[in-house]
């Protein structure tokens, strides 16, 4: 009888957490995981739809041989600098998720990350489990501490990417991050590299990492690992020899958003039919609207302006508020050249994941800057990544903006720093009457855009096309 009672108690105790988890729902603690599949890409979080639902970044395009290098960096032990040396040698961008300790005790290292073009991201202020945080205010407090210290050190805003410590989260965590304008970043491959007292041999680690290599991989590494420091140069070399390149989280965000938009193509057509979204005007005849997102950039915007001026072409620019603040004089040059100016949010936000209040603020803050800097009141809005939702479309139209996308096959992918000929071929092989072409005047890495325009504009003019702004196109 005693054994039966003990067995029953054990069974009840085992069931209790399951019962509690079912009741807590959104606040149920989960741990990120992936499962490798031989000859294919990994399965993430057991196939759950949560990553897609909340815009999580963990895996890129299955047809693109690109690796996104991400590092969780809490402190320096000599190995982080070695990792940076290898990245610099290969011109490979990394994303470093940092803690306040790194800023406090190794400020020169954080400055180096910033100066060398890496993305510095949020790994929380206290490195604690965030899965139980249930309000936006509480999560904002946990994120803002490290951000404030980073800005005090560098004068720059920390990128709006967050990796929950130890990969612990809840659905509520993902929802709150999206509400606050962050992209949650996990990974599609990692290995046990975090324990400095139990390091894998360099040979075995390199073999394991290359065996898990896959297109669109988001690789998690700890830069404090002596093994990682020892193999980084060779690892990157081998990846390049296998045809892989290295991408940024901004590129991954664009890629994920583009694939999300593709899945929403039918609903976009419905919005267009209702007059709520505009992406082209096929009845306008042989006219094209050239558009440029994400600027202004300290060099690329002026290069593009010079080409447009050379051919006397007017275009439409969709700048980001943060970049307007960084380069007001360049934004003024865009306006003075007579180009149309739209609104692209203040932080390049994922609009479908924002609350109404947050989206309204993103748009209003950018509009205020444009009014102050250029005397312009924008009437066009383009969502970063072509992101779309019922609530976003409704709010943007209520605010008096036209919700602008681009013609379906005319994303030039210049944002991924693709070769010039690929940009040119994308346009020439797909262009049609009344199309809107998507370019960027802020590209991480070597931009192909200005050189592509030098080829495209005269080629399109020879085909009988003339160039108009988006508003002109809509009114034809």
XYZ file of C-alpha atoms in Angstrom:
476
model
C 0.000 0.000 0.000
C 2.829 2.394 0.884
C 4.450 1.804 -2.506
C 1.138 2.515 -4.243
C 0.714 5.788 -2.353
C 4.250 6.888 -3.189
C 3.699 5.962 -6.826
C 0.467 7.964 -6.923
C 2.157 10.991 -5.346
C 4.982 10.801 -7.861
C 2.479 10.625 -10.695
C 0.592 13.663 -9.388
C 3.804 15.653 -9.035
C 4.813 14.734 -12.572
C 1.470 15.875 -13.938
C 1.375 19.129 -11.975
C 3.759 21.123 -14.219
C 1.835 20.008 -17.285
C -1.394 21.190 -15.755
C 0.186 24.500 -14.778
C 1.652 24.966 -18.257
C -1.734 24.383 -19.852
C -3.258 27.018 -17.609
C -0.543 29.638 -18.088
C -0.678 29.451 -21.881
C 1.084 32.562 -23.187
C 3.490 32.598 -20.228
C 4.551 28.959 -20.509
C 8.342 28.759 -20.421
C 9.927 27.195 -23.493
C 13.490 26.568 -24.610
C 14.560 27.121 -28.196
C 15.820 24.035 -30.001
C 16.521 22.713 -33.473
C 16.702 19.250 -34.967
C 19.189 18.539 -37.729
C 17.928 16.669 -40.782
C 20.389 14.716 -42.875
C 20.802 16.314 -46.272
C 18.377 19.128 -45.462
C 17.637 22.099 -43.271
C 16.898 21.785 -39.572
C 13.452 21.733 -38.005
C 13.001 24.588 -35.538
C 11.061 24.387 -32.285
C 9.543 21.069 -33.295
C 7.820 22.635 -36.291
C 5.851 25.126 -34.187
C 4.275 28.105 -35.988
C 5.357 30.549 -33.254
C 8.465 31.749 -35.130
C 6.382 32.727 -38.163
C 3.572 34.164 -36.056
C 5.869 36.607 -34.265
C 8.448 37.341 -36.952
C 11.262 35.435 -35.245
C 14.597 35.373 -37.074
C 16.192 31.934 -37.010
C 16.468 30.674 -40.589
C 16.877 32.352 -43.961
C 16.092 31.562 -47.578
C 16.498 27.847 -48.411
C 17.799 28.776 -51.856
C 20.438 31.251 -50.690
C 23.879 30.006 -49.628
C 24.288 32.565 -46.869
C 25.281 32.213 -43.211
C 24.288 34.747 -40.568
C 27.035 34.782 -37.931
C 25.701 35.616 -34.472
C 27.617 35.747 -31.199
C 26.441 35.893 -27.577
C 29.077 38.031 -25.887
C 28.988 38.702 -22.166
C 32.657 39.405 -21.471
C 36.133 39.436 -22.995
C 38.820 36.864 -22.254
C 41.110 37.499 -25.187
C 39.138 35.335 -27.603
C 36.562 37.938 -28.641
C 39.246 40.146 -30.160
C 40.618 37.149 -32.078
C 37.149 36.446 -33.453
C 36.891 40.065 -34.593
C 40.266 39.772 -36.316
C 39.022 36.769 -38.328
C 35.762 38.514 -39.272
C 37.689 41.569 -40.446
C 40.022 39.418 -42.554
C 37.054 37.881 -44.368
C 34.968 41.069 -44.454
C 32.285 39.021 -42.700
C 29.602 40.921 -40.750
C 28.582 39.538 -37.374
C 25.766 40.215 -34.938
C 26.948 40.499 -31.337
C 24.359 40.117 -28.580
C 26.001 41.844 -25.657
C 25.533 42.384 -21.926
C 26.355 45.490 -19.850
C 29.509 43.861 -18.472
C 31.144 43.945 -21.872
C 30.414 47.665 -22.175
C 31.696 48.391 -18.675
C 34.891 46.353 -18.702
C 35.770 46.214 -22.429
C 34.419 49.431 -23.953
C 37.126 49.485 -26.634
C 35.907 46.105 -27.857
C 32.300 47.298 -28.169
C 33.478 50.399 -30.035
C 35.463 48.164 -32.362
C 32.385 46.046 -33.107
C 30.492 49.206 -33.999
C 33.275 50.831 -36.006
C 33.929 47.676 -38.041
C 30.311 47.474 -39.162
C 29.003 44.653 -37.003
C 25.458 44.724 -35.644
C 25.446 45.215 -31.873
C 22.299 43.727 -30.363
C 20.473 43.256 -27.082
C 21.053 40.229 -24.846
C 19.238 41.848 -21.873
C 20.478 43.903 -18.948
C 20.601 41.207 -16.269
C 20.942 37.985 -18.327
C 17.927 36.452 -16.628
C 15.065 34.253 -17.775
C 12.573 36.602 -19.466
C 9.854 34.032 -20.111
C 7.853 35.124 -17.057
C 7.771 38.817 -17.977
C 4.147 39.638 -18.733
C 4.031 43.370 -19.509
C 5.618 45.542 -22.157
C 6.819 47.963 -19.477
C 8.703 45.239 -17.602
C 10.342 43.906 -20.744
C 11.228 47.405 -21.904
C 12.964 47.984 -18.559
C 15.004 44.802 -19.005
C 16.048 45.830 -22.513
C 16.652 49.532 -21.960
C 19.492 49.206 -19.434
C 22.046 47.784 -21.854
C 20.772 50.030 -24.654
C 21.315 53.175 -22.611
C 24.854 52.103 -21.714
C 25.630 51.317 -25.356
C 24.352 54.699 -26.526
C 26.314 56.481 -23.790
C 29.476 54.747 -25.008
C 29.041 54.999 -28.782
C 26.446 57.710 -29.343
C 24.463 55.218 -31.436
C 21.195 53.398 -30.937
C 21.461 49.659 -30.340
C 19.901 47.573 -33.115
C 16.377 46.366 -32.323
C 17.288 42.678 -32.215
C 16.923 40.680 -29.007
C 18.143 37.213 -28.093
C 16.620 35.857 -24.865
C 19.294 34.601 -22.466
C 19.877 30.835 -22.752
C 17.122 30.654 -25.363
C 14.385 30.660 -22.708
C 11.150 32.377 -23.707
C 7.377 32.190 -23.734
C 4.839 33.094 -26.363
C 4.240 36.225 -24.316
C 7.950 37.097 -24.683
C 7.677 36.922 -28.472
C 4.478 38.963 -28.520
C 5.907 41.675 -26.267
C 9.123 41.903 -28.292
C 7.113 42.416 -31.453
C 4.941 45.003 -29.719
C 8.037 46.936 -28.667
C 9.434 46.868 -32.197
C 12.093 44.167 -31.698
C 12.873 41.109 -33.747
C 13.576 38.089 -31.561
C 16.601 36.209 -32.874
C 17.302 32.530 -32.213
C 19.385 30.163 -34.340
C 19.266 27.178 -36.681
C 22.589 25.698 -35.596
C 24.831 25.783 -32.524
C 27.064 23.482 -30.550
C 28.260 23.200 -26.946
C 30.914 25.924 -26.970
C 29.960 28.040 -23.957
C 31.803 26.194 -21.156
C 35.416 27.347 -21.079
C 36.312 24.339 -18.935
C 34.891 21.821 -21.398
C 35.978 22.956 -24.839
C 35.632 20.658 -27.842
C 38.820 20.043 -29.822
C 39.278 22.432 -32.765
C 39.213 19.555 -35.252
C 35.979 18.103 -33.914
C 34.293 21.499 -33.592
C 35.135 22.498 -37.154
C 33.899 19.136 -38.457
C 30.638 19.520 -36.525
C 30.028 23.073 -37.719
C 30.667 22.230 -41.363
C 28.472 19.143 -41.147
C 25.592 21.350 -40.003
C 26.120 24.009 -42.681
C 22.924 24.841 -44.594
C 21.506 27.695 -46.735
C 20.076 30.531 -44.670
C 21.807 29.307 -41.529
C 21.678 31.452 -38.405
C 24.736 30.257 -36.519
C 25.068 30.828 -32.774
C 28.597 30.925 -31.386
C 30.143 32.193 -28.166
C 33.157 34.394 -28.940
C 34.694 33.653 -25.546
C 35.340 30.081 -26.697
C 39.027 29.295 -27.177
C 38.084 26.668 -29.738
C 36.035 29.127 -31.772
C 38.891 31.613 -31.724
C 41.280 28.925 -32.925
C 39.144 27.761 -35.863
C 37.338 30.941 -36.965
C 39.670 31.881 -39.816
C 39.739 28.337 -41.214
C 35.985 27.914 -40.693
C 35.116 31.054 -42.643
C 37.565 30.095 -45.382
C 35.962 26.672 -45.775
C 32.459 28.161 -45.850
C 33.527 30.553 -48.614
C 35.108 27.716 -50.572
C 31.772 25.898 -50.417
C 30.080 28.897 -52.025
C 28.658 30.571 -48.927
C 28.652 34.277 -48.138
C 27.922 36.086 -44.865
C 24.801 38.174 -44.315
C 23.504 40.706 -41.808
C 20.417 40.539 -39.629
C 18.979 43.478 -41.567
C 19.288 41.369 -44.717
C 17.699 38.402 -42.949
C 14.826 40.609 -41.812
C 14.233 41.695 -45.407
C 14.428 38.113 -46.612
C 11.965 36.813 -44.021
C 9.604 39.729 -44.646
C 9.732 39.129 -48.401
C 8.829 35.464 -47.955
C 6.040 36.404 -45.546
C 4.765 38.894 -48.123
C 4.840 36.205 -50.801
C 2.538 34.068 -48.692
C 0.210 37.062 -48.373
C 0.128 37.879 -52.089
C -3.566 37.053 -52.488
C -4.537 39.318 -49.610
C -2.377 42.122 -51.091
C -4.398 41.858 -54.303
C -7.590 42.173 -52.247
C -6.253 45.327 -50.572
C -5.344 46.762 -53.970
C -8.812 46.043 -55.325
C -10.254 47.979 -52.371
C -7.898 50.888 -53.023
C -6.111 50.440 -49.699
C -2.704 49.409 -51.087
C -0.884 50.591 -54.200
C 1.883 48.644 -55.978
C 1.535 49.478 -59.697
C -0.701 51.031 -62.337
C -0.690 48.825 -65.459
C -3.081 51.218 -67.227
C -0.585 54.091 -67.023
C 1.323 53.162 -70.169
C 5.101 53.060 -70.508
C 6.021 54.736 -67.244
C 8.024 53.454 -64.265
C 8.488 54.682 -60.704
C 11.918 54.158 -59.143
C 11.850 53.948 -55.345
C 14.631 53.890 -52.747
C 14.237 52.642 -49.172
C 16.112 52.875 -45.870
C 18.295 55.964 -46.393
C 19.730 58.401 -46.159
C 23.206 56.841 -46.217
C 26.385 58.871 -45.758
C 27.677 57.914 -49.223
C 25.205 55.756 -51.151
C 22.384 58.301 -51.257
C 24.585 60.945 -52.875
C 25.866 58.412 -55.427
C 22.290 57.619 -56.420
C 21.322 61.288 -56.517
C 24.197 61.942 -58.929
C 22.970 59.246 -61.341
C 19.365 60.439 -61.183
C 20.499 64.009 -61.826
C 22.663 62.899 -64.761
C 19.621 61.427 -66.513
C 17.164 64.043 -65.170
C 15.028 61.398 -63.463
C 12.771 62.063 -60.479
C 12.238 59.201 -58.019
C 10.562 58.481 -54.690
C 12.585 57.992 -51.495
C 11.309 56.242 -48.363
C 13.752 57.218 -45.587
C 13.980 55.891 -42.023
C 13.628 58.387 -39.190
C 16.792 57.264 -37.421
C 18.824 57.800 -40.580
C 17.268 61.205 -41.191
C 18.503 62.234 -37.740
C 21.995 60.912 -38.504
C 22.265 62.609 -41.918
C 19.911 65.616 -42.075
C 22.060 67.392 -44.660
C 21.770 64.440 -47.067
C 18.017 64.271 -46.552
C 17.839 67.947 -47.428
C 19.747 67.306 -50.663
C 17.190 64.650 -51.654
C 14.378 67.151 -51.106
C 16.164 70.013 -52.864
C 16.694 67.795 -55.910
C 12.915 67.595 -56.323
C 12.385 63.944 -55.489
C 9.253 62.709 -53.751
C 9.631 61.736 -50.091
C 7.620 59.062 -48.304
C 7.591 57.619 -44.777
C 9.355 54.325 -43.936
C 8.903 54.323 -40.117
C 11.392 55.614 -37.592
C 13.244 52.358 -36.732
C 12.559 50.139 -39.776
C 9.869 48.473 -37.704
C 7.969 45.271 -38.452
C 4.603 47.028 -38.696
C 2.314 43.997 -38.480
C 3.766 43.149 -35.056
C 3.330 46.637 -33.565
C 0.457 47.887 -31.464
C -1.610 50.692 -32.965
C 0.021 53.158 -30.583
C 3.549 52.017 -31.474
C 2.930 52.125 -35.241
C 1.319 55.547 -35.018
C 4.395 56.814 -33.156
C 6.816 55.282 -35.692
C 5.046 57.125 -38.509
C 4.501 60.395 -36.629
C 8.118 60.672 -35.440
C 9.435 60.289 -38.984
C 6.871 62.726 -40.378
C 7.921 65.289 -37.772
C 11.567 64.984 -38.802
C 10.731 65.388 -42.489
C 8.711 68.493 -41.733
C 11.526 69.975 -39.641
C 14.364 69.052 -42.010
C 12.743 69.568 -45.415
C 9.382 71.224 -44.904
C 7.813 68.083 -46.392
C 4.556 66.467 -45.281
C 4.677 62.910 -46.654
C 1.551 61.312 -48.108
C 3.103 57.928 -48.968
C 3.982 55.143 -46.541
C 5.994 52.040 -47.310
C 6.210 49.321 -44.648
C 9.723 47.885 -44.148
C 10.013 44.538 -45.898
C 6.591 44.980 -47.489
C 5.049 43.924 -44.176
C 1.277 44.027 -44.197
C -1.695 43.333 -41.928
C -5.321 44.414 -41.684
C -4.615 46.669 -38.706
C -1.551 48.318 -40.297
C -3.315 48.978 -43.615
C -6.322 50.412 -41.831
C -4.293 52.698 -39.554
C -2.023 53.991 -42.322
C -4.999 54.891 -44.506
C -6.765 56.528 -41.557
C -3.660 58.684 -41.018
C -4.006 59.986 -44.577
C -1.211 57.997 -46.205
C -1.219 55.845 -49.310
C 0.113 52.355 -48.393
C 2.774 51.682 -51.066
C 4.467 48.399 -51.967
C 6.192 47.587 -55.288
C 5.548 45.510 -58.396
C 5.620 41.850 -57.577
C 8.788 40.775 -59.417
C 10.727 44.018 -59.113
C 12.439 43.645 -55.753
C 15.997 44.074 -57.052
C 17.500 42.524 -53.894
C 20.137 45.235 -53.917
C 19.726 45.198 -50.128
C 21.629 41.876 -50.137
C 24.586 43.524 -51.946
C 24.084 41.232 -54.955
C 26.190 41.797 -58.104
C 25.276 44.685 -60.408
C 24.295 42.380 -63.264
C 21.732 40.610 -61.077
C 20.046 43.913 -60.266
C 20.026 44.881 -63.943
C 18.660 41.513 -65.081
C 15.923 41.484 -62.441
C 14.567 44.770 -63.773
C 15.013 44.230 -67.514
C 13.567 40.701 -67.429
C 10.469 41.627 -65.424
C 9.598 45.269 -66.057
C 6.165 46.243 -67.356
C 3.938 49.260 -67.842
C 3.194 51.246 -64.697
C 5.581 49.256 -62.490
C 7.203 50.330 -59.218
C 10.818 49.179 -58.804
C 12.284 48.600 -55.333
C 15.853 49.801 -54.698
C 17.660 50.868 -51.537
C 19.887 53.853 -50.864
C 21.214 52.184 -47.714
C 22.870 48.813 -48.305
C 25.076 47.052 -45.782
C 28.262 46.180 -47.635
C 29.086 47.146 -51.206
C 26.000 48.603 -52.852
C 25.333 47.712 -56.503
C 22.565 50.275 -56.882
C 24.201 53.359 -58.378
C 26.146 51.346 -60.960
C 23.019 49.371 -61.863
C 21.080 52.608 -62.394
C 23.780 53.850 -64.781
C 22.920 50.854 -66.982
C 19.182 50.578 -66.351
C 17.975 54.121 -66.891
C 19.252 54.544 -70.477
C 18.272 50.944 -71.316
C 14.695 51.557 -70.158
C 14.550 54.899 -71.931
C 15.560 53.162 -75.163
C 12.556 50.847 -74.637
C 10.303 53.909 -74.501
C 9.828 54.168 -70.762
C 9.757 57.453 -68.889
C 10.162 57.894 -65.145
C 7.647 59.338 -62.695
C 7.178 59.523 -58.935
C 4.850 57.131 -57.134
C 2.189 59.795 -56.635
C 2.345 60.724 -60.319
C 2.008 57.059 -61.245
C -1.043 56.654 -59.016
C -2.721 59.665 -60.584
C -2.298 58.559 -64.202
